[in-house]
PDB file of C-alpha atoms in Angstrom:
ATOM      1  CA  MET A   1       0.000   0.000   0.000  1.00  0.00           C
ATOM      2  CA  THR A   2       1.323   3.444  -0.918  1.00  0.00           C
ATOM      3  CA  ILE A   3       1.102   6.237   1.645  1.00  0.00           C
ATOM      4  CA  THR A   4       0.399   9.597   0.031  1.00  0.00           C
ATOM      5  CA  VAL A   5       1.853  12.778   1.518  1.00  0.00           C
ATOM      6  CA  TYR A   6       1.341  16.513   1.022  1.00  0.00           C
ATOM      7  CA  LEU A   7       4.129  18.932   2.017  1.00  0.00           C
ATOM      8  CA  LEU A   8       3.575  22.477   3.265  1.00  0.00           C
ATOM      9  CA  ASP A   9       6.605  24.627   4.040  1.00  0.00           C
ATOM     10  CA  ASP A  10       7.387  28.172   2.947  1.00  0.00           C
ATOM     11  CA  HIS A  11      11.016  27.241   2.245  1.00  0.00           C
ATOM     12  CA  GLU A  12      11.443  25.516  -1.110  1.00  0.00           C
ATOM     13  CA  ILE A  13      14.704  23.894  -0.021  1.00  0.00           C
ATOM     14  CA  VAL A  14      12.965  22.256   2.946  1.00  0.00           C
ATOM     15  CA  ARG A  15      10.143  20.946   0.741  1.00  0.00           C
ATOM     16  CA  ARG A  16      12.679  19.560  -1.731  1.00  0.00           C
ATOM     17  CA  GLY A  17      14.633  17.836   1.015  1.00  0.00           C
ATOM     18  CA  LEU A  18      11.495  16.314   2.536  1.00  0.00           C
ATOM     19  CA  ARG A  19      10.281  15.192  -0.894  1.00  0.00           C
ATOM     20  CA  GLU A  20      13.600  13.520  -1.702  1.00  0.00           C
ATOM     21  CA  LEU A  21      13.705  11.842   1.693  1.00  0.00           C
ATOM     22  CA  LEU A  22      10.175  10.475   1.338  1.00  0.00           C
ATOM     23  CA  GLU A  23      10.479   9.419  -2.276  1.00  0.00           C
ATOM     24  CA  LEU A  24      13.499   7.229  -1.488  1.00  0.00           C
ATOM     25  CA  GLU A  25      10.947   4.927   0.148  1.00  0.00           C
ATOM     26  CA  ASP A  26       8.941   2.522  -2.040  1.00  0.00           C
ATOM     27  CA  ASP A  27       5.760   2.935   0.006  1.00  0.00           C
ATOM     28  CA  LEU A  28       5.677   6.770   0.201  1.00  0.00           C
ATOM     29  CA  GLN A  29       4.558   9.167  -2.520  1.00  0.00           C
ATOM     30  CA  VAL A  30       4.410  12.973  -2.374  1.00  0.00           C
ATOM     31  CA  VAL A  31       1.206  13.999  -4.173  1.00  0.00           C
ATOM     32  CA  GLY A  32       1.485  17.756  -3.725  1.00  0.00           C
ATOM     33  CA  GLU A  33       3.254  20.607  -2.048  1.00  0.00           C
ATOM     34  CA  SER A  34       2.931  24.323  -1.462  1.00  0.00           C
ATOM     35  CA  GLY A  35       4.549  27.213   0.321  1.00  0.00           C
ATOM     36  CA  SER A  36       1.433  28.997   1.558  1.00  0.00           C
ATOM     37  CA  ALA A  37      -1.388  28.187   3.961  1.00  0.00           C
ATOM     38  CA  GLU A  38      -3.987  29.543   1.550  1.00  0.00           C
ATOM     39  CA  GLU A  39      -2.899  27.239  -1.262  1.00  0.00           C
ATOM     40  CA  ALA A  40      -2.633  24.238   1.072  1.00  0.00           C
ATOM     41  CA  ILE A  41      -6.155  24.734   2.429  1.00  0.00           C
ATOM     42  CA  ARG A  42      -7.415  24.682  -1.149  1.00  0.00           C
ATOM     43  CA  ARG A  43      -5.313  21.790  -2.467  1.00  0.00           C
ATOM     44  CA  ILE A  44      -5.070  19.270   0.386  1.00  0.00           C
ATOM     45  CA  PRO A  45      -8.770  18.302   0.548  1.00  0.00           C
ATOM     46  CA  ALA A  46      -8.843  17.901  -3.253  1.00  0.00           C
ATOM     47  CA  LEU A  47      -5.747  15.656  -3.271  1.00  0.00           C
ATOM     48  CA  ARG A  48      -6.802  13.665  -0.166  1.00  0.00           C
ATOM     49  CA  PRO A  49      -3.342  12.594   1.000  1.00  0.00           C
ATOM     50  CA  ASP A  50      -3.005  10.170   3.871  1.00  0.00           C
ATOM     51  CA  VAL A  51      -0.660  12.586   5.665  1.00  0.00           C
ATOM     52  CA  ALA A  52      -0.187  16.349   5.434  1.00  0.00           C
ATOM     53  CA  VAL A  53       3.211  17.494   6.734  1.00  0.00           C
ATOM     54  CA  LEU A  54       2.614  21.086   7.821  1.00  0.00           C
ATOM     55  CA  ASP A  55       5.127  23.781   8.771  1.00  0.00           C
ATOM     56  CA  ALA A  56       3.889  25.427  11.955  1.00  0.00           C
ATOM     57  CA  ARG A  57       4.818  28.995  10.947  1.00  0.00           C
ATOM     58  CA  LEU A  58       4.079  30.437   7.522  1.00  0.00           C
ATOM     59  CA  PRO A  59       4.000  33.999   6.172  1.00  0.00           C
ATOM     60  CA  ASP A  60       0.230  33.804   5.567  1.00  0.00           C
ATOM     61  CA  GLY A  61      -0.865  31.702   8.538  1.00  0.00           C
ATOM     62  CA  SER A  62       0.172  28.473  10.196  1.00  0.00           C
ATOM     63  CA  GLY A  63       0.203  24.780   9.532  1.00  0.00           C
ATOM     64  CA  ILE A  64      -1.912  24.420  12.645  1.00  0.00           C
ATOM     65  CA  GLU A  65      -4.659  26.532  11.047  1.00  0.00           C
ATOM     66  CA  VAL A  66      -4.303  24.460   7.879  1.00  0.00           C
ATOM     67  CA  CYS A  67      -4.617  21.268   9.934  1.00  0.00           C
ATOM     68  CA  ARG A  68      -7.826  22.522  11.560  1.00  0.00           C
ATOM     69  CA  ALA A  69      -9.314  23.605   8.213  1.00  0.00           C
ATOM     70  CA  VAL A  70      -8.382  20.400   6.388  1.00  0.00           C
ATOM     71  CA  ARG A  71      -9.574  18.101   9.166  1.00  0.00           C
ATOM     72  CA  SER A  72     -12.903  19.934   9.325  1.00  0.00           C
ATOM     73  CA  VAL A  73     -13.404  18.821   5.704  1.00  0.00           C
ATOM     74  CA  ASP A  74     -11.836  15.350   5.930  1.00  0.00           C
ATOM     75  CA  GLU A  75     -10.693  14.059   9.302  1.00  0.00           C
ATOM     76  CA  ARG A  76      -9.081  10.990   7.691  1.00  0.00           C
ATOM     77  CA  ILE A  77      -6.154  13.208   6.645  1.00  0.00           C
ATOM     78  CA  ALA A  78      -3.508  13.013   9.361  1.00  0.00           C
ATOM     79  CA  GLY A  79      -1.848  16.338  10.147  1.00  0.00           C
ATOM     80  CA  LEU A  80       1.803  16.195  11.134  1.00  0.00           C
ATOM     81  CA  ILE A  81       3.137  19.547  12.359  1.00  0.00           C
ATOM     82  CA  LEU A  82       6.817  20.120  11.591  1.00  0.00           C
ATOM     83  CA  THR A  83       8.474  23.094  13.251  1.00  0.00           C
ATOM     84  CA  SER A  84      11.756  24.622  14.328  1.00  0.00           C
ATOM     85  CA  PHE A  85      10.191  25.887  17.556  1.00  0.00           C
ATOM     86  CA  ASP A  86       9.492  23.881  20.698  1.00  0.00           C
ATOM     87  CA  ASP A  87       6.601  26.144  21.627  1.00  0.00           C
ATOM     88  CA  GLU A  88       4.061  25.073  24.254  1.00  0.00           C
ATOM     89  CA  ARG A  89       1.341  27.359  22.840  1.00  0.00           C
ATOM     90  CA  ALA A  90       1.827  25.923  19.352  1.00  0.00           C
ATOM     91  CA  LEU A  91       1.739  22.384  20.746  1.00  0.00           C
ATOM     92  CA  THR A  92      -1.525  23.192  22.539  1.00  0.00           C
ATOM     93  CA  ALA A  93      -2.981  24.644  19.343  1.00  0.00           C
ATOM     94  CA  ALA A  94      -1.827  21.574  17.381  1.00  0.00           C
ATOM     95  CA  VAL A  95      -3.571  19.231  19.825  1.00  0.00           C
ATOM     96  CA  LEU A  96      -6.766  21.282  19.581  1.00  0.00           C
ATOM     97  CA  ALA A  97      -6.558  21.318  15.769  1.00  0.00           C
ATOM     98  CA  GLY A  98      -6.502  17.511  15.712  1.00  0.00           C
ATOM     99  CA  ALA A  99      -2.875  17.083  14.659  1.00  0.00           C
ATOM    100  CA  ALA A 100      -1.565  13.540  14.881  1.00  0.00           C
ATOM    101  CA  GLY A 101       1.943  14.696  15.739  1.00  0.00           C
ATOM    102  CA  TYR A 102       4.217  17.631  16.492  1.00  0.00           C
ATOM    103  CA  LEU A 103       7.815  17.191  15.347  1.00  0.00           C
ATOM    104  CA  LEU A 104      10.835  19.426  15.611  1.00  0.00           C
ATOM    105  CA  LYS A 105      12.818  19.986  12.408  1.00  0.00           C
ATOM    106  CA  ASP A 106      15.965  18.667  14.039  1.00  0.00           C
ATOM    107  CA  ILE A 107      14.487  15.152  13.747  1.00  0.00           C
ATOM    108  CA  ARG A 108      16.614  12.543  11.983  1.00  0.00           C
ATOM    109  CA  GLY A 109      15.493  11.566   8.480  1.00  0.00           C
ATOM    110  CA  ALA A 110      14.726   7.944   9.348  1.00  0.00           C
ATOM    111  CA  ASP A 111      12.661   9.055  12.357  1.00  0.00           C
ATOM    112  CA  PHE A 112      10.706  11.507  10.194  1.00  0.00           C
ATOM    113  CA  VAL A 113       9.909   8.779   7.652  1.00  0.00           C
ATOM    114  CA  ASP A 114       8.851   6.491  10.505  1.00  0.00           C
ATOM    115  CA  ALA A 115       6.613   9.245  11.927  1.00  0.00           C
ATOM    116  CA  VAL A 116       4.875   9.679   8.554  1.00  0.00           C
ATOM    117  CA  ARG A 117       4.194   5.939   8.392  1.00  0.00           C
ATOM    118  CA  ARG A 118       2.943   5.843  11.980  1.00  0.00           C
ATOM    119  CA  VAL A 119       0.449   8.694  11.610  1.00  0.00           C
ATOM    120  CA  ALA A 120      -0.711   7.247   8.270  1.00  0.00           C
ATOM    121  CA  SER A 121      -1.571   4.046  10.150  1.00  0.00           C
ATOM    122  CA  GLY A 122      -3.713   6.030  12.603  1.00  0.00           C
ATOM    123  CA  GLU A 123      -1.261   6.429  15.452  1.00  0.00           C
ATOM    124  CA  ARG A 124      -0.929   9.712  17.308  1.00  0.00           C
ATOM    125  CA  LEU A 125       2.593  10.842  18.084  1.00  0.00           C
ATOM    126  CA  LEU A 126       1.529  13.233  20.801  1.00  0.00           C
ATOM    127  CA  ALA A 127       2.465  11.992  24.231  1.00  0.00           C
ATOM    128  CA  ASP A 128      -0.434  11.338  26.591  1.00  0.00           C
ATOM    129  CA  ARG A 129       1.142  13.850  29.009  1.00  0.00           C
ATOM    130  CA  ASP A 130       0.991  16.585  26.336  1.00  0.00           C
ATOM    131  CA  VAL A 131      -2.666  15.880  25.569  1.00  0.00           C
ATOM    132  CA  ALA A 132      -3.446  15.711  29.302  1.00  0.00           C
ATOM    133  CA  ALA A 133      -1.698  19.044  29.885  1.00  0.00           C
ATOM    134  CA  VAL A 134      -3.860  20.670  27.207  1.00  0.00           C
ATOM    135  CA  GLN A 135      -6.971  19.099  28.727  1.00  0.00           C
ATOM    136  CA  ASP A 136      -6.008  20.362  32.202  1.00  0.00           C
ATOM    137  CA  LYS A 137      -5.498  23.898  30.875  1.00  0.00           C
ATOM    138  CA  LEU A 138      -8.876  23.861  29.163  1.00  0.00           C
ATOM    139  CA  ILE A 139     -10.659  22.572  32.248  1.00  0.00           C
ATOM    140  CA  ALA A 140      -8.957  25.261  34.348  1.00  0.00           C
ATOM    141  CA  THR A 141     -10.133  28.003  31.979  1.00  0.00           C
ATOM    142  CA  GLU A 142     -13.578  26.502  31.310  1.00  0.00           C
ATOM    143  CA  PRO A 143     -14.388  24.544  34.496  1.00  0.00           C
ATOM    144  CA  GLY A 144     -18.121  24.461  33.831  1.00  0.00           C
ATOM    145  CA  ASP A 145     -17.929  22.705  30.471  1.00  0.00           C
ATOM    146  CA  PRO A 146     -18.502  18.964  31.092  1.00  0.00           C
ATOM    147  CA  ARG A 147     -17.444  18.087  27.515  1.00  0.00           C
ATOM    148  CA  LEU A 148     -13.837  18.870  28.411  1.00  0.00           C
ATOM    149  CA  ARG A 149     -13.743  16.280  31.197  1.00  0.00           C
ATOM    150  CA  SER A 150     -14.707  13.554  28.737  1.00  0.00           C
ATOM    151  CA  LEU A 151     -11.690  14.172  26.481  1.00  0.00           C
ATOM    152  CA  THR A 152      -9.208  11.327  26.405  1.00  0.00           C
ATOM    153  CA  PRO A 153      -5.955  10.873  24.483  1.00  0.00           C
ATOM    154  CA  ARG A 154      -6.428   8.799  21.312  1.00  0.00           C
ATOM    155  CA  SER A 155      -3.876   6.268  20.184  1.00  0.00           C
ATOM    156  CA  GLY A 156      -3.418   3.839  17.355  1.00  0.00           C
ATOM    157  CA  GLY A 157      -3.223   0.824  19.623  1.00  0.00           C
ATOM    158  CA  SER A 158       0.322   1.280  20.873  1.00  0.00           C
ATOM    159  CA  SER A 159       1.699   3.626  23.436  1.00  0.00           C
ATOM    160  CA  CYS A 160       1.948   7.207  22.283  1.00  0.00           C
ATOM    161  CA  THR A 161       5.398   8.608  22.327  1.00  0.00           C
ATOM    162  CA  SER A 162       6.457  12.035  21.293  1.00  0.00           C
ATOM    163  CA  PRO A 163       9.537  12.727  19.219  1.00  0.00           C
ATOM    164  CA  ARG A 164       9.699  16.025  21.130  1.00  0.00           C
ATOM    165  CA  ALA A 165      12.498  16.080  23.651  1.00  0.00           C
TER     166      ALA A 165
END
């Protein structure tokens, strides 16, 4: 089975490197790419990739916003946030947007390829502690909303680990 991937990063050199890394693998195929949030929001739902690799910070928005928009149309598309910044607010926003993972750009190539495969199979790469921390923050700010207490971390059947350090 071929896993299809869409790449969103405002730096062409990063997109090229990710594309080359992924296309060295027989089971991975890049079906599209863009450098802007606006274009990605338009193209990703039409292309229906298994995984959308999304740069967290873009000149015209964020990959987190793209993840939220795309998953509101088709929640089968796994959003994988790729960023240079270990930012707690961005991680919180990624969890709330339904991202399957949050990776730092200093990740090794083999680990990145593995992460794409894992989220394509339905696994979440967000650590339970990260999801729980977001839940705790939400409950603290909205203590009267019973829906927040029912949130639980989702996993693909194996323990969730985060490539974040």
